[in-house]
């Protein structure tokens, strides 16, 4: 297990699911965690289990909010070593029924926010020789029914990860992505199908070995963020229980 001692990690989506699991695990491995999410009550509950952690409520879909979040993290801890872009949203819709507002929201939360945060965090991360871990999805490497906006955004996040990795190959910065399959998080347990949807199309996204627990994917993220992954840069790690293996 890689130690994250003396590292400062900014984790979005930290109020539940994978983001909460990452915040807890990073703290156990010695990191100072700065959490971001929209739900203050749930953040308070999660960070009761994150010693020394701090958090702020924000909507990462806007550039100004992302810039403010990074500034607050650096002001609180004096540095930033790790950025983990977990926050995301997935709502299934028939493509013909997707509104302009739906499309804008899918891209704003799942792609724009991570980009804004990466851009705002670059000076601090380059100074620290840090790491970015973007949480994409298997929807970032394959198609999924009723998920045009989500797939487009997650494919974009994979592309963003690779572009940053190439651009900063000569710098003290590592950029990688994780593509989880289905996880037992509120995003999955609370999802609903569009009226008249074909369940067989939806089941194509399921892994034969079943769902991941958030803690399993959090461990992959901790590896990529830590010193044991010093040779890993520009990688897209599939954590999908073999779903995309064949």
Backbone as a ProteinNet text record, in pm:
[ID]
protein_1_A
[PRIMARY]
XXXXXXXXXXXXXXXXXXXXXXXXXXXXXXXXXXXXXXXXXXXXXXXXXXXXXXXXXXXXXXXXXXXXXXXXXXXXXXXXXXXXXXXXXXXXXXXXXXXXXXXXXXXXXXXXXXXXXXXXXXXXXXXXXXXXXXXXXXXXXXXXXXXXXXXXXXXXXXXXXXXXXXXXXXXXXXXXXXXXXXXXXXXXXXXXXXXXXXXXXXXXXXXXXXXXXXXXXXXXXXXXXXXXXXXXXXXXXXXXXXXXXX
[TERTIARY]
84.7	0	87.8	72	149.2	111.1	212.7	186.4	158.9	64	33.3	64.3	151.8	188.8	244.5	205.2	250.6	199.9	100.7	38	-95.6	-129.4	-259.7	-338.6	-456.3	-539.1	-672.8	-707.9	-839	-925.3	-1038.2	-1125.4	-1264.7	-1314.6	-1451.3	-1548.8	-1674.6	-1776.5	-1758.4	-1704.1	-1659.2	-1769.7	-1893.4	-2000.7	-2063.4	-2032.6	-2093.5	-2018.9	-2054.6	-2004.8	-1853.9	-1803.8	-1661	-1582	-1631.8	-1560	-1539.7	-1641.6	-1629.8	-1530.3	-1532.8	-1438.8	-1295.6	-1273.7	-1140.2	-1095.1	-1182.2	-1145.8	-1104.1	-1180.7	-1149	-1017.6	-1000.2	-879.2	-754.4	-762.7	-647.3	-608.6	-707.7	-678.5	-610	-657.4	-594.6	-450.4	-419.7	-283	-198.2	-250.7	-169.6	-189	-277.7	-297.6	-385.5	-365.6	-459.4	-560.2	-687.4	-789.6	-876	-893	-982.8	-1097.1	-1215.6	-1328.9	-1421.4	-1482.2	-1574	-1697.9	-1813.2	-1940.3	-2047.4	-2169.2	-2276.7	-2356	-2351.4	-2434.9	-2354.4	-2377	-2297.8	-2321.4	-2445.6	-2474.4	-2400.2	-2404.6	-2336.4	-2184.6	-2133.5	-1990.6	-1950	-2031.7	-2002.3	-1995.7	-2088.2	-2089.5	-1967.2	-1930.9	-1814.3	-1687.4	-1672.2	-1546.4	-1532.5	-1636	-1620.3	-1527.5	-1509.6	-1420.8	-1294.5	-1266.8	-1147.7	-1066.2	-979.5	-903.9	-822.6	-837.3	-762.7	-813	-918.3	-970.3	-1054	-1064.9	-1150.8	-1234.2	-1343.3	-1429.3	-1498.8	-1550.8	-1626.7	-1737.5	-1851.2	-1958.7	-1942.7	-1958.1	-1943.4	-2002.2	-2044.6	-2090.1	-1976.2	-1909.6	-1788.7	-1818.3	-1942.9	-1977.8	-1939.9	-1895.9	-1860.4	-1712.2	-1653.8	-1512.1	-1477.3	-1560.1	-1531.3	-1530	-1624.5	-1630.1	-1506.5	-1461.8	-1344.4	-1219.1	-1206	-1091.1	-1092.6	-1210.2	-1222.8	-1190.6	-1234.8	-1208.5	-1058.3	-987.5	-843.4	-774.1	-813.8	-753.6	-775.9	-897.3	-926.7	-845	-830.1	-749.1	-605.6	-546.8	-407.9	-394.8	-496.6	-493.2	-499	-579.3	-595.9	-474.2	-414.8	-308.7	-171	-164.9	-36.3	19.8	-48.4	0.4	-109.8	-85.6	-176.5	-92.2	-103.3	-23.9	-105.2	-233	-314.4	-452.4	-497.4	-634.4	-705.3	-816.9	-896.2	-1034.7	-1062.4	-1190.8	-1289.1	-1366.5	-1464	-1603.6	-1639.9	-1778.9	-1830	-1951.3	-2013.8	-2160.9	-2231.9	-2376	-2415.4	-2502.9	-2546.5	-2697.4	-2768.9	-2912.5	-2944.9	-3010.4	-3042.7	-3162	-3145.9	-3253.8	-3248	-3363.2	-3363.4	-3300.1	-3213.2	-3138.3	-3230.6	-3338.1	-3430.6	-3503.4	-3499.8	-3568.6	-3473.6	-3344	-3245.5	-3262.9	-3283.9	-3296.9	-3159.2	-3154.8	-3028.9	-2975.8	-3067.1	-3026.9	-2971.2	-3032.7	-2981.4	-2838.8	-2819.6	-2688.3	-2583.8	-2618.6	-2525.8	-2489.2	-2587.2	-2561.8	-2468.8	-2492.7	-2408.2	-2262.2	-2238.4	-2101	-2043.3	-2126.7	-2077.9	-2025.3	-2099.8	-2061.9	-1951.5	-1962.1	-1873.6	-1746.5	-1742.6	-1624.8	-1574.2	-1663.5	-1618.8	-1557.8	-1626.4	-1576.7	-1437.5	-1413.2	-1277.1	-1174.1	-1210.9	-1117.2	-1087.9	-1193.1	-1173.2	-1083.6	-1104.4	-1024.2	-879.6	-860.2	-723.3	-652.1	-719.1	-657.7	-622.2	-714.8	-689.5	-579.7	-570.3	-474.9	-335.4	-320.3	-191.3	-73	-80.2	37.9	82.2	-12.9	22	72.1	8.8	48.4	185.7	213.3	345.5	453.9	421.2	517	546.2	443.6	458	508.3	508.3	536.8	425.4	303.5	186.3	124.7	-1.2	-71.3	-218.2	-271.6	-414.7	-468.6	-579	-650.4	-792.5	-827	-962.3	-1044.5	-1162.4	-1251.2	-1344.5	-1316.4	-1403.2	-1504	-1511.5	-1610.1	-1585.6	-1638	-1633.8	-1716	-1804.5	-1876.1	-1783	-1659.4	-1559.5	-1479.6	-1501.5	-1429.3	-1523.1	-1652.5	-1750.9	-1882	-1974.2	-2105.1	-2200.7	-2295	-2399.8	-2532.3	-2633.9	-2765.7	-2820.9	-2895.5	-2966.1	-2871	-2748	-2644.9	-2556.5	-2614.5	-2534.4	-2450	-2511.1	-2437.6	-2330.2	-2363.1	-2268.3	-2150.6	-2179.1	-2071.6	-1983.5	-2044.8	-1966.4	-1873.8	-1925.4	-1844.7	-1732.9	-1761.2	-1659.1	-1554.1	-1595	-1494.8	-1406.3	-1469.3	-1393.2	-1296	-1334.4	-1246.5	-1125.7	-1148.4	-1034.9	-941.3	-998.6	-916.4	-842.6	-908.4	-843.3	-724.9	-742.8	-635.2	-514.1	-537	-425.8	-358.8	-440.2	-383.6	-293.8	-340.4	-259	-131.8	-143.9	-26.5	80.7	40.1	137.3	196.7	110.4	158.1	257.9	237.5	322.3	416.6	451.6	542.4	676.9	723.3	855.7	849.7	731.9	715.8	695.8	705.1	684.6	535.2	465.3	321.2	280.6	201.3	146.4	-4.4	-59	-202.8	-252.4	-348.5	-403.6	-554.7	-619.3	-763.7	-799.1	-909.1	-967.3	-1105.4	-1134.7	-1265.9	-1337	-1414.6	-1487.6	-1602.8	-1636.1	-1762.8	-1870.4	-1974.7	-2080.3	-2030.3	-2064.9	-2029.9	-2156.1	-2151.8	-2266.1	-2263.5	-2301.6	-2307.6	-2446.7	-2482.3	-2615.4	-2644.9	-2540.3	-2562.5	-2622.4	-2584.1	-2635.5	-2762.2	-2758.4	-2872.2	-2996.5	-2977.5	-3092.8	-3131.2	-3073.1	-3100.2	-3235.9	-3290.2	-3417	-3405.6	-3480.6	-3478	-3580.6	-3554.3	-3657	-3779.4	-3892.9	-4014.8	-3996.6	-4032.7	-4026	-3886.9	-3787	-3649.3	-3632.8	-3541.1	-3510.4	-3409.2	-3450	-3357.3	-3238.4	-3254.1	-3141.9	-3027.3	-3060.7	-2955.8	-2881.7	-2955.1	-2893	-2804.6	-2848	-2772	-2639.7	-2624.7	-2497.6	-2383.9	-2417.7	-2314.7	-2274.7	-2343.5	-2316.5	-2200.5	-2119.5	-2008.3	-2056.4	-2012.3	-2054.2	-2019.3	-1910.3	-1867.3	-1938.9	-2026.3	-2104.3	-2043.6	-2100.7	-2063.2	-1936.7	-1863	-1752.5	-1804.2	-1732.5	-1752.9	-1670.1	-1717.4	-1640.2	-1498.7	-1482.6	-1350.3	-1249.6	-1297.9	-1207.6	-1150.9	-1236.8	-1191.6	-1108.4	-1144.1	-1065.5	-921.7	-901	-765.7	-685.5	-749.9	-681.8	-642	-732.8	-704.1	-587.7	-586.1	-476.7	-343.8	-343.8	-220.9	-173	-262.5	-223.2	-177.6	-231	-193.9	-64	-20.2	92.4	224.5	329	464.4	488.4	409	428.8	393.9	321.5	284	368.9	491.9	576.9	604	592	616	487.7	375.5	246.1	201.4	190.5	156	81.5	-38.6	-118.2	-193.5	-204.5	-272.4	-421.8	-497.2	-641.9	-669	-685.8	-701	-849	-875.2	-1010.4	-1027.1	-1126.3	-1157.2	-1302.6	-1325.8	-1462.9	-1496.6	-1417.4	-1444.6	-1445.8	-1362.9	-1350.4	-1453.6	-1539	-1646.3	-1594	-1486.8	-1437.4	-1323.8	-1303.4	-1190.6	-1209.6	-1331.7	-1349.8	-1486.6
-119.4	0	123.8	206.5	329.6	425.5	483.3	587.7	718.7	794	927.2	1033	998.6	1091	1220.1	1329.5	1463.9	1510.3	1440.9	1482.6	1549.7	1647.8	1713.1	1672.6	1618.4	1568.2	1640.5	1690.3	1750.5	1645.9	1612.4	1505.4	1560.9	1553	1598.4	1482.1	1516.6	1413.2	1340.5	1409.9	1345	1317.9	1349.8	1333.9	1194.7	1111.5	978.4	890.3	763.1	670.8	665.6	667.6	653.4	769.8	892.4	1006.7	995.9	951	932.3	822	714.5	604.6	651	733.8	787.8	876.8	964.2	1053.9	975.3	873.8	793.4	717.7	655.3	576.3	663.9	777.7	867.7	913	943.3	985.6	873.7	749.9	637	618.4	656.9	642.1	766.5	860.2	971.8	1104	1111	1236.2	1332.5	1460.9	1563.9	1581.7	1563.8	1559.2	1683.7	1743.8	1857	1807.2	1796.4	1739.7	1845	1811.7	1901.6	1824.3	1881.8	1825.8	1931.8	1901.2	1999.3	1983.1	1863.9	1835.1	1851.9	1960.9	1990.4	1888.7	1845.5	1750.5	1618.6	1568.1	1442	1458.3	1572.9	1598.9	1597.5	1659.8	1662.5	1521.1	1436	1297.5	1221.2	1235.6	1165.3	1212.6	1344.5	1397.4	1381.5	1332.1	1288.7	1167.3	1099.4	982.8	1013.8	1141	1183.4	1275.6	1220	1301.6	1411.4	1534.1	1645.6	1699	1636.7	1680.6	1806.4	1874.2	1991.6	1978.3	2052.3	2041.5	2172.4	2182.3	2299	2252.4	2319.4	2288.7	2375.6	2312.9	2386	2304.1	2372.4	2309.5	2319.7	2207.1	2211.5	2227.4	2251.6	2269.4	2407.1	2498.4	2633.1	2658.9	2734.5	2765.5	2843.2	2940.8	3023.4	2940.5	2847.9	2763.6	2675.4	2620.8	2533.7	2611.3	2730.1	2813.5	2845.6	2877.2	2909.3	2788.7	2670.7	2547.9	2523.5	2534.1	2511.2	2615.4	2740.5	2846	2821.8	2775	2748.5	2632.2	2527.9	2413.1	2455.3	2531	2574.5	2670.6	2754.2	2845.7	2768.8	2662.5	2585.4	2499.7	2437.6	2339.6	2383.5	2493.7	2544.5	2481.3	2381.7	2313.5	2224.6	2167.1	2068.9	1968.4	1840.7	1734.7	1643.2	1625.8	1526.7	1584.8	1572.8	1608.6	1482.8	1450.4	1334.7	1383.5	1377.2	1421.4	1304.2	1295.1	1186.4	1231.3	1352.5	1398	1373.1	1321.2	1295	1269.1	1262	1236.2	1160.9	1063.1	980.7	958.3	1014.1	990.3	937.3	822.6	762.1	832.1	860.8	924.9	872.5	865.2	839.6	960.3	933.4	1042	1144.5	1097.7	1190.9	1281.2	1247.3	1325.9	1410.1	1403.4	1483.1	1630	1714.9	1858.1	1922.8	2045.2	2119.4	2131.2	2152.8	2167.4	2036	1922.3	1791.3	1771.2	1798.9	1780.8	1870.3	1995.4	2088.6	2040.8	1988.7	1941.8	1821.3	1725.7	1606.7	1645	1737.5	1777.8	1866	1951.3	2042.1	1965.7	1866.6	1793.8	1692.6	1621.3	1507.7	1541.2	1656.3	1691.9	1832.3	1931	2068.6	2085.6	2034.8	2048.6	1991.6	1866.2	1813.8	1898.3	1947.6	2033.5	2161.8	2227.6	2351.7	2329.5	2217.6	2189.7	2158.9	2079.9	2052.4	2182.7	2267.9	2393.9	2480.3	2491.3	2574.7	2517.2	2383.8	2319.1	2304.5	2325.3	2298.6	2369.1	2498.2	2561.8	2493.5	2463	2399.9	2257.8	2184	2045	2037.6	2126.5	2128.3	2164.5	2255.4	2294.4	2178.7	2098.2	1988.2	1860	1853	1725.5	1627.5	1672.8	1599.8	1504.4	1470.2	1371.5	1409.9	1382.5	1394.6	1256.4	1221	1097.3	1135.8	1117	1144.4	1017	1023.8	908	917.3	837	828.9	717	620.3	512.8	419	297.3	214.1	279	372.6	451.4	546.8	556.9	636.7	558.9	427.3	343.4	255.5	260.4	185.5	263.1	222.4	285.6	222.5	301.7	251.1	310.9	228.8	273.3	382.4	473.2	579.4	670.4	680.3	752.4	836.3	899.1	972	1081.4	1163	1271.8	1221.8	1121.8	1065.9	1002.2	922.9	859.2	963.7	1064.5	1168.2	1237.5	1268.5	1337.2	1248.3	1122.5	1033.7	997.7	980.6	966.6	1092	1207	1331.3	1337.4	1284.9	1286.7	1195.3	1082.5	996.4	1071.2	1139.8	1217.7	1330.1	1397.3	1503.4	1447.9	1333.9	1270.8	1244.9	1188.4	1155.9	1283.1	1383.8	1509	1575.4	1578.8	1637.7	1557.1	1425.5	1340.4	1368.7	1385.7	1414.8	1553.8	1650.4	1788.6	1803.1	1726.7	1744.3	1625.9	1557.4	1444	1485.3	1603.4	1647.2	1718.1	1727.9	1800.5	1705.8	1760.6	1680.6	1670.5	1599.6	1582.4	1453.5	1372.9	1251.2	1266.7	1220.8	1230.3	1095.4	1038.9	908.5	908.2	806	792.9	651.9	642.4	514.8	504.7	389.1	365.9	254.9	288.5	184.8	129.5	4.3	-49.6	-12.5	-89.7	-61.5	-73	24.8	23	37.8	-16.4	-6.7	128.7	231.4	368.3	423.2	539.3	595.9	617.7	640.9	662.6	539.2	420.7	295.4	251.3	253	201.3	286.8	414	502.6	533.6	460.5	496.5	443.3	504.4	458.5	458.8	370	358.3	451.3	496.6	573.1	483.8	545	468.3	385.5	256.4	168.9	127.9	151.5	115.9	-34.9	-77.2	-219.6	-260.1	-339.3	-374.8	-455.9	-527.8	-606.7	-516.3	-398.7	-304.7	-252.3	-229.4	-179.5	-285.3	-409.9	-518	-544.3	-494	-509.7	-441.4	-344.9	-272.4	-344.5	-453.7	-523.8	-622.1	-635	-730.3	-864.8	-974.9	-1107.2	-1133.1	-1071.9	-1092.5	-1000.6	-915.3	-829.3	-692.4	-621.9	-483.7	-475.5	-366.9	-334.7	-263.8	-278.9	-193.7	-66.5	48.3	172.1	161.5	88.4	77.1	7.4	-83.2	-149.9	-51.5	33.7	133.1	241.1	276.6	375.1	328.5	198.1	144.5	162	148.5	171.7	318.5	406.3	550	584.3	526.2	552.5	505.9	392.9	346.1	446.2	490.7	583	717.8	757.2	885.1	878.4	756.4	741.1	710	698.1	679.8	546.9	444	315.2	321.1	425.3	440.6	546.2	563.7	670.2	654	531.8	507.5	510.9	539.1	534.6	676.2	704.9	839.3	826.3	883.4	874.1	743	668	538.5	554.5	462.9	455.7	318.2	313.4	187.7	145.7	23.5	-32	-106.8	-67.5	-134.7	-180.8	-279.4	-313.6	-461.8	-534	-675.6	-754.9	-713	-787.7	-758.9	-658.2	-629.7	-604.3	-529	-492.2	-582.6	-696.5	-783.6	-855.5	-878.4	-954.5	-932.5
0	0	0	-103.1	-112.6	-0.3	62.6	160.7	88.8	140.5	88.9	194	285.3	392.8	336.4	399.5	363	227.4	173	48.4	77.1	-4.8	2.6	-121.3	-97.7	-207.5	-210.9	-327.3	-350.7	-418.8	-357	-406	-427.9	-550.5	-577.4	-562.7	-550.3	-529.2	-398.3	-298.2	-174.7	-74.5	-107.4	-9	-8.9	-108.9	-113	-211.2	-213.6	-314	-324.5	-447.3	-470.9	-411.6	-424.7	-369.9	-220.3	-149.6	-5	27.2	-50.2	-28.4	-51.1	-154.1	-180.5	-65.4	-17.9	91.7	215.4	249.6	368.5	350	233.8	210.3	207.6	140.6	136.1	276.7	358.1	495.7	573.1	555.1	624.1	580.5	457.4	407.1	429.8	506.7	552.4	483.5	384.9	312	389.8	363.5	406.7	293.5	323.1	218	222.2	106	88.3	-0.7	56.9	-15	-72.9	-185.3	-253.4	-295	-268.2	-314	-291.5	-330.6	-316.5	-187.1	-125.9	-9.1	119.5	189.6	309.5	419.9	437.7	546	524.3	402.2	375.7	381.1	337.3	351.5	498.6	582	725.3	781.8	740.4	788.2	742	614.6	561	629.8	645.4	697.9	848.4	912.8	1051.6	1058.6	942.9	933.7	855	834.2	758.7	849	932.2	1027.9	958.3	1009	955.7	822.9	770.4	641.3	651.5	541.1	531.3	404.7	400.1	283.3	254.7	134	92.4	-0.4	5.1	-87.8	-212.1	-328.2	-453.8	-566.9	-671.5	-794.8	-894.1	-921.3	-1002.8	-1152.1	-1187.2	-1327.7	-1381.2	-1293.4	-1338.1	-1317.2	-1408.1	-1401.5	-1274.6	-1240.3	-1123.1	-995.8	-983.1	-864	-854.7	-965.8	-964.9	-925.8	-978.6	-943.1	-793.9	-741.7	-599.7	-511.7	-553.8	-477.1	-465.8	-577.3	-575.2	-487.5	-500.2	-418.7	-270.5	-235.6	-94.6	-41.3	-122.3	-81.2	-54.2	-144.4	-128.3	-9.6	9.6	124	255.5	259.4	383.4	415.5	313.1	336.8	287.7	212.8	168.6	43.4	-10.4	-129.5	-185.7	-301.3	-359.7	-436.7	-398.6	-459.8	-550.7	-519	-590.5	-617.4	-739.9	-776.9	-823.6	-760.4	-800.7	-842.1	-971.1	-1025.3	-1025.7	-918.2	-904.9	-943.8	-912.2	-928.3	-1069.6	-1077.2	-1206.6	-1188.8	-1299	-1295.6	-1420.7	-1403.4	-1515.8	-1504.7	-1599.5	-1606.9	-1745.7	-1750.6	-1879.4	-1944.4	-2073.8	-2150.2	-2293.6	-2358.6	-2502	-2571.2	-2666.4	-2728.9	-2794.4	-2855.8	-2920.2	-2824.1	-2694.5	-2593.2	-2509.1	-2540.2	-2466.7	-2504.5	-2406	-2430.5	-2436.3	-2483.9	-2482.5	-2339.9	-2245.9	-2105.4	-2051.4	-2088.7	-2047	-2098	-2225.8	-2287.7	-2221.4	-2201.3	-2136.7	-1996.7	-1923.7	-1787.4	-1788.2	-1879.5	-1885.8	-1908.9	-2000.4	-2029.5	-1919.3	-1860.2	-1756.9	-1635.4	-1590.4	-1469	-1495.8	-1607.6	-1632.6	-1709.5	-1776.1	-1854.6	-1825.4	-1830.6	-1808	-1669.7	-1566.9	-1430.3	-1412.5	-1453.9	-1443.7	-1519	-1637.6	-1710.8	-1633.2	-1584.4	-1510.2	-1388.7	-1319.2	-1200.8	-1237.8	-1343	-1388.1	-1422.6	-1498.7	-1540.6	-1420.3	-1324.6	-1207.3	-1118.7	-1114.6	-1024.3	-1082.5	-1212.3	-1276.8	-1210	-1179.8	-1118.6	-989	-902.3	-774.6	-795.7	-885.8	-910.1	-976.1	-1068.7	-1131.6	-1031.3	-942.6	-839.2	-745.3	-715.3	-619.6	-684	-818.2	-883.9	-854.8	-876.9	-831	-931	-905.4	-986.2	-1000	-1118.3	-1144.2	-1174.4	-1110.1	-1144.2	-1180	-1306.7	-1353.9	-1351.3	-1292.7	-1289.9	-1409.6	-1509.7	-1626.5	-1601.8	-1689.8	-1679.2	-1796.4	-1788.4	-1908.6	-2019.1	-1981	-2081.8	-2153.7	-2107.5	-2175.9	-2277.9	-2285	-2381.3	-2463.4	-2433.3	-2509.6	-2510.5	-2595.9	-2598.6	-2499	-2449.5	-2361.6	-2404.5	-2401.6	-2445.5	-2355.9	-2417.1	-2345.3	-2267	-2313	-2237	-2328.3	-2429.4	-2528.1	-2464.1	-2379.6	-2316.5	-2221.9	-2142.3	-2045.5	-2117.9	-2222.3	-2297.9	-2365.4	-2424.8	-2491.6	-2392.5	-2273.8	-2173.5	-2120.9	-2094.2	-2039.9	-2144.2	-2271.2	-2376.1	-2381.1	-2364.8	-2363.4	-2247.6	-2131.8	-2015.5	-2036.3	-2102.6	-2139.2	-2233.9	-2332.7	-2425	-2356.3	-2263.6	-2187	-2108.8	-2046	-1969.6	-2057.4	-2175	-2264.9	-2318.7	-2349.6	-2400.3	-2296.4	-2171.8	-2065.7	-2043.2	-2050	-2028.7	-2132.7	-2258.1	-2363.6	-2343.3	-2313.6	-2298.6	-2185.3	-2077.8	-1959.4	-1937.8	-2045	-2033.2	-1972.9	-2007.3	-1960.1	-1825.7	-1766.2	-1640.2	-1523.4	-1404.4	-1283	-1253.7	-1338	-1321.7	-1390.2	-1320.9	-1380.8	-1393.1	-1505.6	-1530.5	-1579.3	-1507.5	-1543.3	-1523.1	-1576.5	-1562.2	-1516.5	-1446.3	-1405.8	-1468.9	-1524	-1585.8	-1510.4	-1408.5	-1335.5	-1418.4	-1390.3	-1437.7	-1337.4	-1331.3	-1235.2	-1092.2	-1010.6	-869	-786.1	-667.3	-576.7	-507.7	-584.6	-536.2	-564.4	-506.7	-532.6	-680.7	-761.5	-904.3	-970.9	-923.1	-978.8	-907	-774.6	-699	-715	-756.8	-770.7	-913.6	-1011.9	-1150.6	-1195.9	-1297.2	-1354.4	-1506.4	-1570.3	-1715.8	-1779.1	-1899.7	-1971.6	-1996.4	-2010.2	-2038.1	-2164.8	-2155.4	-2271	-2312	-2225.9	-2260.4	-2270.2	-2353.3	-2369.7	-2262.8	-2164.2	-2055.8	-2104.8	-2215.8	-2267.3	-2313.2	-2366.1	-2405.6	-2284	-2177.1	-2054.6	-1990.9	-1995.6	-1933.9	-2004.4	-2126.3	-2196.2	-2121.7	-2037.8	-1962.1	-1834.6	-1800.9	-1675.5	-1692.3	-1589	-1589.8	-1536.8	-1597.8	-1550.1	-1404.5	-1357.4	-1218.7	-1121.8	-1172.8	-1084.5	-1062.2	-967.4	-939	-853.2	-871.9	-783	-658.8	-550.1	-433.9	-453.8	-406.9	-422.8	-367.3	-258.6	-196.3	-288.8	-374.8	-467.5	-569.7	-620.2	-718.5	-650.3	-527.1	-452.1	-436.1	-418.8	-404.8	-532.8	-648.4	-776.2	-787.3	-747.5	-752.3	-659.8	-541.2	-446.8	-503.6	-572.2	-636.7	-739.9	-827	-933.7	-878.9	-764.9	-704.5	-626.4	-593.3	-502.3	-568.7	-488.6	-540.6	-609.7	-579.2	-645.4	-793.5	-835	-975.6	-1044.3	-998.7	-1053.2	-1202.2	-1254.3	-1397	-1479.3	-1415.5	-1484.5	-1518.1	-1645.6	-1691.6	-1824.2	-1830.2	-1951.7	-1965	-1856.2	-1860.2	-1837.5	-1894.8	-1873.2	-1813.8	-1683.3	-1611.5	-1609.2	-1655.1	-1650	-1518.9	-1442	-1315.6	-1324.3	-1410.6	-1450.2	-1435.3	-1353.4	-1333.4	-1464	-1558.3	-1682.7	-1788.4	-1766.4	-1861.8	-2001.7	-2015.8	-2147.9	-2196.3	-2129.4	-2163.6	-2296.7	-2335.3	-2458.9	-2517.1
[MASK]
++++++++++++++++++++++++++++++++++++++++++++++++++++++++++++++++++++++++++++++++++++++++++++++++++++++++++++++++++++++++++++++++++++++++++++++++++++++++++++++++++++++++++++++++++++++++++++++++++++++++++++++++++++++++++++++++++++++++++++++++++++++

